[in-house]
mmCIF file of N, CA, C and O in Angstrom:
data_model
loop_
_atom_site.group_PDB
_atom_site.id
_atom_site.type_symbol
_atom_site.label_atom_id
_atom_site.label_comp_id
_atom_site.label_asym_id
_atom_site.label_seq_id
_atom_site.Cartn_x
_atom_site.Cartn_y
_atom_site.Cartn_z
ATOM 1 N N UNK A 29 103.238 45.761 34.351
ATOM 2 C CA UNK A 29 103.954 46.041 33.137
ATOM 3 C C UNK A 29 103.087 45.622 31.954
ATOM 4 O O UNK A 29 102.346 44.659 32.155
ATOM 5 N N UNK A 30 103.069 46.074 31.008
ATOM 6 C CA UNK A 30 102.101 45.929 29.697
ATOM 7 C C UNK A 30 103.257 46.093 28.652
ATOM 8 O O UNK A 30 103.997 47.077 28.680
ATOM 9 N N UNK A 31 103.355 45.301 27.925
ATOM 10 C CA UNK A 31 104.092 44.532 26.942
ATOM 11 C C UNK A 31 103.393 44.861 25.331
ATOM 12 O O UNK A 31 102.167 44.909 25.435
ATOM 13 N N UNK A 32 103.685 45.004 24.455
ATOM 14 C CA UNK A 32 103.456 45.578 23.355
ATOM 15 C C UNK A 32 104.271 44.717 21.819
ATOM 16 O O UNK A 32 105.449 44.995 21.598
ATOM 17 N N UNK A 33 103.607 43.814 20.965
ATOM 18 C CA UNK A 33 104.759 43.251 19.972
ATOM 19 C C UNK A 33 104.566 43.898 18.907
ATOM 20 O O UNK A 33 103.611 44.504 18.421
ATOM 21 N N UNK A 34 106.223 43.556 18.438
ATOM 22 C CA UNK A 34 106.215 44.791 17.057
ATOM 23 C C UNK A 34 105.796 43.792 16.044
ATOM 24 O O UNK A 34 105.029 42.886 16.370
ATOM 25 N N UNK A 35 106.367 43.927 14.533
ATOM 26 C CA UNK A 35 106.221 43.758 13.694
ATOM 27 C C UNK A 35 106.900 42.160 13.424
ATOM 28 O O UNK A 35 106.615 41.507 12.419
ATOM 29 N N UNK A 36 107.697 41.741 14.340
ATOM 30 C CA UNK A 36 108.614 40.385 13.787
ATOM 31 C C UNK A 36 107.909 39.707 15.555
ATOM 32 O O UNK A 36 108.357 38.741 16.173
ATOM 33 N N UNK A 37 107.020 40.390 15.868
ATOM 34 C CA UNK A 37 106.404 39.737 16.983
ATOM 35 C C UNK A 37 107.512 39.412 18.156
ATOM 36 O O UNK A 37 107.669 38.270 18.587
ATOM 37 N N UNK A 38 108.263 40.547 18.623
ATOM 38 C CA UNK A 38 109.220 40.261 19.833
ATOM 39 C C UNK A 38 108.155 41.228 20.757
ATOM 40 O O UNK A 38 107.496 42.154 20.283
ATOM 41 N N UNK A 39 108.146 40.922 21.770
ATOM 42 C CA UNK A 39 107.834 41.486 23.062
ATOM 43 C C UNK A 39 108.453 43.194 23.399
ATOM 44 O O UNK A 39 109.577 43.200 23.901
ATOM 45 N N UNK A 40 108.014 44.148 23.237
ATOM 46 C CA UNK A 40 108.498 45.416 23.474
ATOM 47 C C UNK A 40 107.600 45.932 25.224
ATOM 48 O O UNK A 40 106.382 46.060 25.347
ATOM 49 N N UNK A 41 108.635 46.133 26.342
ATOM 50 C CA UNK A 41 107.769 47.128 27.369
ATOM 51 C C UNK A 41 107.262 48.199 26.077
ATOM 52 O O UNK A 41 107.891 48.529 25.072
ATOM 53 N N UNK A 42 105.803 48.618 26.550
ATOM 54 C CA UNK A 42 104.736 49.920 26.418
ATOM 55 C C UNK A 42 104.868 50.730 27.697
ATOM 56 O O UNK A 42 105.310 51.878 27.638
ATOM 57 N N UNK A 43 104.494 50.170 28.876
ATOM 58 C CA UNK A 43 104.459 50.781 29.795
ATOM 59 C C UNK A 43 104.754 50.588 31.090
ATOM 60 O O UNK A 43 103.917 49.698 31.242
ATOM 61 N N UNK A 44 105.178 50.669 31.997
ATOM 62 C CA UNK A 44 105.246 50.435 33.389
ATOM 63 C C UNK A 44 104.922 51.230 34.874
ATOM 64 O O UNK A 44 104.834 52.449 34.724
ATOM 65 N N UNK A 45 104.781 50.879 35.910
ATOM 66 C CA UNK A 45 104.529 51.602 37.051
ATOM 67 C C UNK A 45 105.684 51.618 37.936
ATOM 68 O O UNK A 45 105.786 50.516 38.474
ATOM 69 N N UNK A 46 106.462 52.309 38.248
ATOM 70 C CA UNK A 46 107.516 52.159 39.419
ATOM 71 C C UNK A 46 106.970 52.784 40.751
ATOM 72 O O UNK A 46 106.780 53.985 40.943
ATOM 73 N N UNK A 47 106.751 51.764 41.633
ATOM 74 C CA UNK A 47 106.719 52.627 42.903
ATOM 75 C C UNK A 47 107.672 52.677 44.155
ATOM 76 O O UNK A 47 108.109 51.562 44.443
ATOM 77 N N UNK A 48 108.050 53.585 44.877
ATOM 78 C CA UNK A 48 109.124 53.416 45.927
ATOM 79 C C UNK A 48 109.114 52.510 46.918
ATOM 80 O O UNK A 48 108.047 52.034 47.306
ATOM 81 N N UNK A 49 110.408 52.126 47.502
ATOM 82 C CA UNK A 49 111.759 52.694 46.846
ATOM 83 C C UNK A 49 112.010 52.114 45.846
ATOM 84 O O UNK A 49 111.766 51.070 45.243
ATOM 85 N N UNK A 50 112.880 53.546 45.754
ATOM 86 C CA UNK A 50 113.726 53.316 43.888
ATOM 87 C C UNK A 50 114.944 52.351 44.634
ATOM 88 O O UNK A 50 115.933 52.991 44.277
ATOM 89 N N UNK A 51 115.270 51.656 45.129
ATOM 90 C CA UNK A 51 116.188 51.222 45.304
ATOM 91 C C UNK A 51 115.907 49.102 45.529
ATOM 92 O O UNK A 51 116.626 48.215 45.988
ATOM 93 N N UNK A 52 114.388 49.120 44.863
ATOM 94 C CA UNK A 52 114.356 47.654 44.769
ATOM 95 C C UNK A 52 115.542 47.139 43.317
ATOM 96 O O UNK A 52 116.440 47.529 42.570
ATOM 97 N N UNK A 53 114.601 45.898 43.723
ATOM 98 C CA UNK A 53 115.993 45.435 42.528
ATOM 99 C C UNK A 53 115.618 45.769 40.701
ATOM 100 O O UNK A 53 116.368 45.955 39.742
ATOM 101 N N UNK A 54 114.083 45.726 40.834
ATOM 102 C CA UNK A 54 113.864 46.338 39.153
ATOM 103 C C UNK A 54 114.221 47.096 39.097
ATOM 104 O O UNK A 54 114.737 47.148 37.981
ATOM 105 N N UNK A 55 114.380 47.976 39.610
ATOM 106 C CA UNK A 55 114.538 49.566 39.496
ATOM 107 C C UNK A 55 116.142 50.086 39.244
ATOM 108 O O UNK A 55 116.697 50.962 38.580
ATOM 109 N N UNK A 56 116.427 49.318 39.911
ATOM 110 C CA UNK A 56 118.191 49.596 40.106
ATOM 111 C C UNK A 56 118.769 48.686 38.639
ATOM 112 O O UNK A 56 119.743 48.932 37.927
ATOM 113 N N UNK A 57 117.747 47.570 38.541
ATOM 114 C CA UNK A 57 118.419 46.717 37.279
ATOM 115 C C UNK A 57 117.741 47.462 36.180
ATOM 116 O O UNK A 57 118.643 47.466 35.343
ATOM 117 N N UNK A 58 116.878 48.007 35.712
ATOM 118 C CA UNK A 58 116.256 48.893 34.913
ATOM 119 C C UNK A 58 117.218 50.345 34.428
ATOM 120 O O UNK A 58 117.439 50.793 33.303
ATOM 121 N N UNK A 59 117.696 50.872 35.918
ATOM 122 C CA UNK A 59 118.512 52.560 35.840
ATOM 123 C C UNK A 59 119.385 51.612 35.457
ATOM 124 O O UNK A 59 119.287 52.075 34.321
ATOM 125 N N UNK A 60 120.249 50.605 35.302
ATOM 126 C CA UNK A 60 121.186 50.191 34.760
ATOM 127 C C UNK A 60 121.552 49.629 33.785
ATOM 128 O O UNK A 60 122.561 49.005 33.456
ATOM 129 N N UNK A 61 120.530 49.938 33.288
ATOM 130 C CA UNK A 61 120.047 49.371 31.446
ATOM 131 C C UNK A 61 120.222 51.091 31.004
ATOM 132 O O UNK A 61 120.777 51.877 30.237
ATOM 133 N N UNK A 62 119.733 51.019 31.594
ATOM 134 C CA UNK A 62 119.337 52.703 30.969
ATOM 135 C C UNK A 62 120.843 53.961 31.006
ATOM 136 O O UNK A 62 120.891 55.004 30.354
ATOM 137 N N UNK A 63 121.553 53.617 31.635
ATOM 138 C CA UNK A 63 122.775 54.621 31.893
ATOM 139 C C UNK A 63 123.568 54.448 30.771
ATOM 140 O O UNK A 63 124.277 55.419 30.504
ATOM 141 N N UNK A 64 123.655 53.430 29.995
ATOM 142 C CA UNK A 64 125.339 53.293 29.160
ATOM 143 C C UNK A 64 124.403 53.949 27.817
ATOM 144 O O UNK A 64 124.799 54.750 26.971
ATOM 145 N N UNK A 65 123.356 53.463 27.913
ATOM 146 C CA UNK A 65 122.612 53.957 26.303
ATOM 147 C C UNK A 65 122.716 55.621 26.562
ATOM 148 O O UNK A 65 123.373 56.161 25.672
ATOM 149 N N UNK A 66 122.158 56.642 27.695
ATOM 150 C CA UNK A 66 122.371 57.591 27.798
ATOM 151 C C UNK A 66 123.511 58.457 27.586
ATOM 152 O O UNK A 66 123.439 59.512 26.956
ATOM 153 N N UNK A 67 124.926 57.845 28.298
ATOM 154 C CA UNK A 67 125.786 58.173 28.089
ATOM 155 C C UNK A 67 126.475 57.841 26.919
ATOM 156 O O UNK A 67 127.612 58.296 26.795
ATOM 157 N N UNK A 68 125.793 56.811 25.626
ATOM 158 C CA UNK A 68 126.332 56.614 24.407
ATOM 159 C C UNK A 68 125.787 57.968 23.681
ATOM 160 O O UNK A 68 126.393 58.583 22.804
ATOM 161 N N UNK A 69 124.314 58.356 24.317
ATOM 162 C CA UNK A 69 124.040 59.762 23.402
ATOM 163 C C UNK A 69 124.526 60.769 23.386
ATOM 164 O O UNK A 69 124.631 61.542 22.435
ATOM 165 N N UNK A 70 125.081 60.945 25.039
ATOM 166 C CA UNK A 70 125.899 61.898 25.260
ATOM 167 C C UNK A 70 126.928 62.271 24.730
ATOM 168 O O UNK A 70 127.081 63.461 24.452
ATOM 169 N N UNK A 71 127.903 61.308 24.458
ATOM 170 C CA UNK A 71 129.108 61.066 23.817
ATOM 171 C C UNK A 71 129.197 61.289 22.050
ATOM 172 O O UNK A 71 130.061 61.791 21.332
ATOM 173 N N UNK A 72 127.732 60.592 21.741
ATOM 174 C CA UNK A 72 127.523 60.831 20.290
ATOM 175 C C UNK A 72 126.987 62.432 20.049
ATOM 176 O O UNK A 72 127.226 62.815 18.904
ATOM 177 N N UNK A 73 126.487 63.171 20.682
ATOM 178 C CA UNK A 73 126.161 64.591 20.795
ATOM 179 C C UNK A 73 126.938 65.142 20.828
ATOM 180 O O UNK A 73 126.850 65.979 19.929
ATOM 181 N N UNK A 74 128.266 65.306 21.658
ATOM 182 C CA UNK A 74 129.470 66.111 21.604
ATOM 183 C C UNK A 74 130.328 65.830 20.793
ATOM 184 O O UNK A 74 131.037 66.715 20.312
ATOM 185 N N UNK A 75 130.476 64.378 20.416
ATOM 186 C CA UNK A 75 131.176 64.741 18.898
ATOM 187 C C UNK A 75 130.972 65.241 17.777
ATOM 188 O O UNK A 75 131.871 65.492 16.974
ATOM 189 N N UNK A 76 129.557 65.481 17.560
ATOM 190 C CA UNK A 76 128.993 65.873 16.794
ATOM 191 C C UNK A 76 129.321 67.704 16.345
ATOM 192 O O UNK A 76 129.316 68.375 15.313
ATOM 193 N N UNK A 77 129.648 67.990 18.179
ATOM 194 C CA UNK A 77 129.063 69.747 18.385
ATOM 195 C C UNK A 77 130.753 69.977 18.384
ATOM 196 O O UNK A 77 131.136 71.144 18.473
ATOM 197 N N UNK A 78 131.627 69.049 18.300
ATOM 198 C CA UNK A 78 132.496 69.468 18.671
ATOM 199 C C UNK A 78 133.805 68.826 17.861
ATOM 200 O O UNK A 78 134.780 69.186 18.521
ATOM 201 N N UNK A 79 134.189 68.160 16.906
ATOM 202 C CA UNK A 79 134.952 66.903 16.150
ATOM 203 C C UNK A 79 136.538 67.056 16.862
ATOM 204 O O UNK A 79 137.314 66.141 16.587
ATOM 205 N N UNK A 80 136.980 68.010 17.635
ATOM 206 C CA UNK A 80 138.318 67.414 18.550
ATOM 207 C C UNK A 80 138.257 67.127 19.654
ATOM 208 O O UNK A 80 139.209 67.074 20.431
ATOM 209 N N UNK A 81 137.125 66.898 19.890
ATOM 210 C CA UNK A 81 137.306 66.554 21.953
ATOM 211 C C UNK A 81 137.404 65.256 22.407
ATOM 212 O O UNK A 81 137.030 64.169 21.966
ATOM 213 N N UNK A 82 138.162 65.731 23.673
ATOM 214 C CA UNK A 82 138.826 64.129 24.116
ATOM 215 C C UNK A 82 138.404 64.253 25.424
ATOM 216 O O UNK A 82 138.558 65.199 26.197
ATOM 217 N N UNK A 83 137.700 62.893 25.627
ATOM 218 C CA UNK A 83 137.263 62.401 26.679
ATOM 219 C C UNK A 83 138.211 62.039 27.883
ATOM 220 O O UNK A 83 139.202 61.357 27.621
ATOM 221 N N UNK A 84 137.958 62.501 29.378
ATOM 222 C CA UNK A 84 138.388 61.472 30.359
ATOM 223 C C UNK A 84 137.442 61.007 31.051
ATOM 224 O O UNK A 84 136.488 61.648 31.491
ATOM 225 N N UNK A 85 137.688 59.715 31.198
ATOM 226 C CA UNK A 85 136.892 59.033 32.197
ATOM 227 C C UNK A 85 137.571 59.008 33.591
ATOM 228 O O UNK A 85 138.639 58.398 33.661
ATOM 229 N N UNK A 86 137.008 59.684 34.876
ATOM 230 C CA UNK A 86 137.977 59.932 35.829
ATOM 231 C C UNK A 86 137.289 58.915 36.460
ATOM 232 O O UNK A 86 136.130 59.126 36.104
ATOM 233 N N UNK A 87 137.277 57.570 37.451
ATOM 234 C CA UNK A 87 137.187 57.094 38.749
ATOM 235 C C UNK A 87 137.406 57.542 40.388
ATOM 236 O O UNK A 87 137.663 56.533 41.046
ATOM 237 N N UNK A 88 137.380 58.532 41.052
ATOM 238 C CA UNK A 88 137.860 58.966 42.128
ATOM 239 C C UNK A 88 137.616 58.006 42.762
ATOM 240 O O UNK A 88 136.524 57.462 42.595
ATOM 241 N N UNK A 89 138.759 57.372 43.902
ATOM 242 C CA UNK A 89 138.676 56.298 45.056
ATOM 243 C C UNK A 89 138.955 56.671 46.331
ATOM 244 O O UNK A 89 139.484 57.780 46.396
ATOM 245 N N UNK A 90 138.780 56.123 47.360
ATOM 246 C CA UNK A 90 139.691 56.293 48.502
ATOM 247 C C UNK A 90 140.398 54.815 49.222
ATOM 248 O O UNK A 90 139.938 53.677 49.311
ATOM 249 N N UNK A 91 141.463 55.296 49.588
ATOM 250 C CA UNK A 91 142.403 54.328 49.746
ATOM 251 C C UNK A 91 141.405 53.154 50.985
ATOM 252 O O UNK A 91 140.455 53.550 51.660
ATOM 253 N N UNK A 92 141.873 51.930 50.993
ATOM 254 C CA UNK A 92 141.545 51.439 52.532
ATOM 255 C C UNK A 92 141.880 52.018 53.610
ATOM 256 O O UNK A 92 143.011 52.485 53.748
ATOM 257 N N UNK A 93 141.081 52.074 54.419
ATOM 258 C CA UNK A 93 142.053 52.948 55.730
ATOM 259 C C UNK A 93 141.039 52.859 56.920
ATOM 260 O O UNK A 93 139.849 52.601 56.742
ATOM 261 N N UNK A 94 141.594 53.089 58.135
ATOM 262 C CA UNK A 94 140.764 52.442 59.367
ATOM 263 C C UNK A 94 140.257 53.156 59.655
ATOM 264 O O UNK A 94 140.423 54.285 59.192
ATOM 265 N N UNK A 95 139.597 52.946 60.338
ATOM 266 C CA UNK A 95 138.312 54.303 61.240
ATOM 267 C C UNK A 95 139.532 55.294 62.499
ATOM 268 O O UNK A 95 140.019 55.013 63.595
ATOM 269 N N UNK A 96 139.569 55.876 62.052
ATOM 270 C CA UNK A 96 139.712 57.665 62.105
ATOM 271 C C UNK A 96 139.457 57.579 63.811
ATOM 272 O O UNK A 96 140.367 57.942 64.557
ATOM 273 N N UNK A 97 138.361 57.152 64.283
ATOM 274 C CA UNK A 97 138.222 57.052 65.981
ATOM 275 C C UNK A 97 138.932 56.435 66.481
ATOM 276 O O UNK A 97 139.473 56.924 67.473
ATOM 277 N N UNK A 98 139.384 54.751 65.974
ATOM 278 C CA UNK A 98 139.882 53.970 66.533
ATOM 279 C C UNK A 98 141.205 54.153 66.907
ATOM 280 O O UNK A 98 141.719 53.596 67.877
ATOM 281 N N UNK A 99 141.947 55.173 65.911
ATOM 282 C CA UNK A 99 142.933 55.195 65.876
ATOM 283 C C UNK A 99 143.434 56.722 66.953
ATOM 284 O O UNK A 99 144.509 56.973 67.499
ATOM 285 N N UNK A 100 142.538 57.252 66.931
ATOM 286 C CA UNK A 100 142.370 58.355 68.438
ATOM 287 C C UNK A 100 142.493 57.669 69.440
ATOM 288 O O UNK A 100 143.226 58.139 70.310
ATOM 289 N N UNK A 101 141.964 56.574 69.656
ATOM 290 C CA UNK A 101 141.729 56.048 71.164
ATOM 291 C C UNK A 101 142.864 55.331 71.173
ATOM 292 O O UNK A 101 143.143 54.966 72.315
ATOM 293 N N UNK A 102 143.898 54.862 70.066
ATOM 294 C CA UNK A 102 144.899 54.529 70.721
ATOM 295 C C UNK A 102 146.327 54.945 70.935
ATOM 296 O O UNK A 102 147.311 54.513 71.534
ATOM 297 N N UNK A 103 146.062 55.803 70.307
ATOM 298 C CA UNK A 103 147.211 57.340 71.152
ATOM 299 C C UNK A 103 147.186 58.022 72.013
ATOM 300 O O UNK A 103 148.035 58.884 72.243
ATOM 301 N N UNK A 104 145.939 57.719 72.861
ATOM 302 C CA UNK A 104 145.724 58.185 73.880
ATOM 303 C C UNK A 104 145.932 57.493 75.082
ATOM 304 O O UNK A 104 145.686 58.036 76.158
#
């Protein structure tokens, strides 16, 4: 990583190397820096293109529930 200071001398990343997997822990703590700022642009873009739209934020879940086999083998 190569580090870059601005003008009030704070530490700015310049550049970095990611190599696989994407699923170490910088990487995953990094895409997770990075998602809410994206989706703040997103959000600030369509209001822009659009001044009545209303957002849902949907969650889809699935309930707890047992394994599907286990419960074959004991009706049988």
């Amino acid at each position: 990583m190569c580090f870059v200071k601005d003008e009030q001398a704070h530490k700015k990343l310049a550049q970095t190397l990611f190599y696989p997997p994407r699923l170490r822990s910088l990487c995953t703590w990094r895409r997770a820096m990075k998602q809410p700022n994206q989706l703040t642009q997103i959000l600030e873009k369509a209001v822009k293109q659009q001044k009545t739209v209303h957002f849902l934020f949907l969650t889809p879940t699935v309930e707890n529930t047992t394994d599907a086999l286990s419960i074959n083998k004991k009706d049988q």
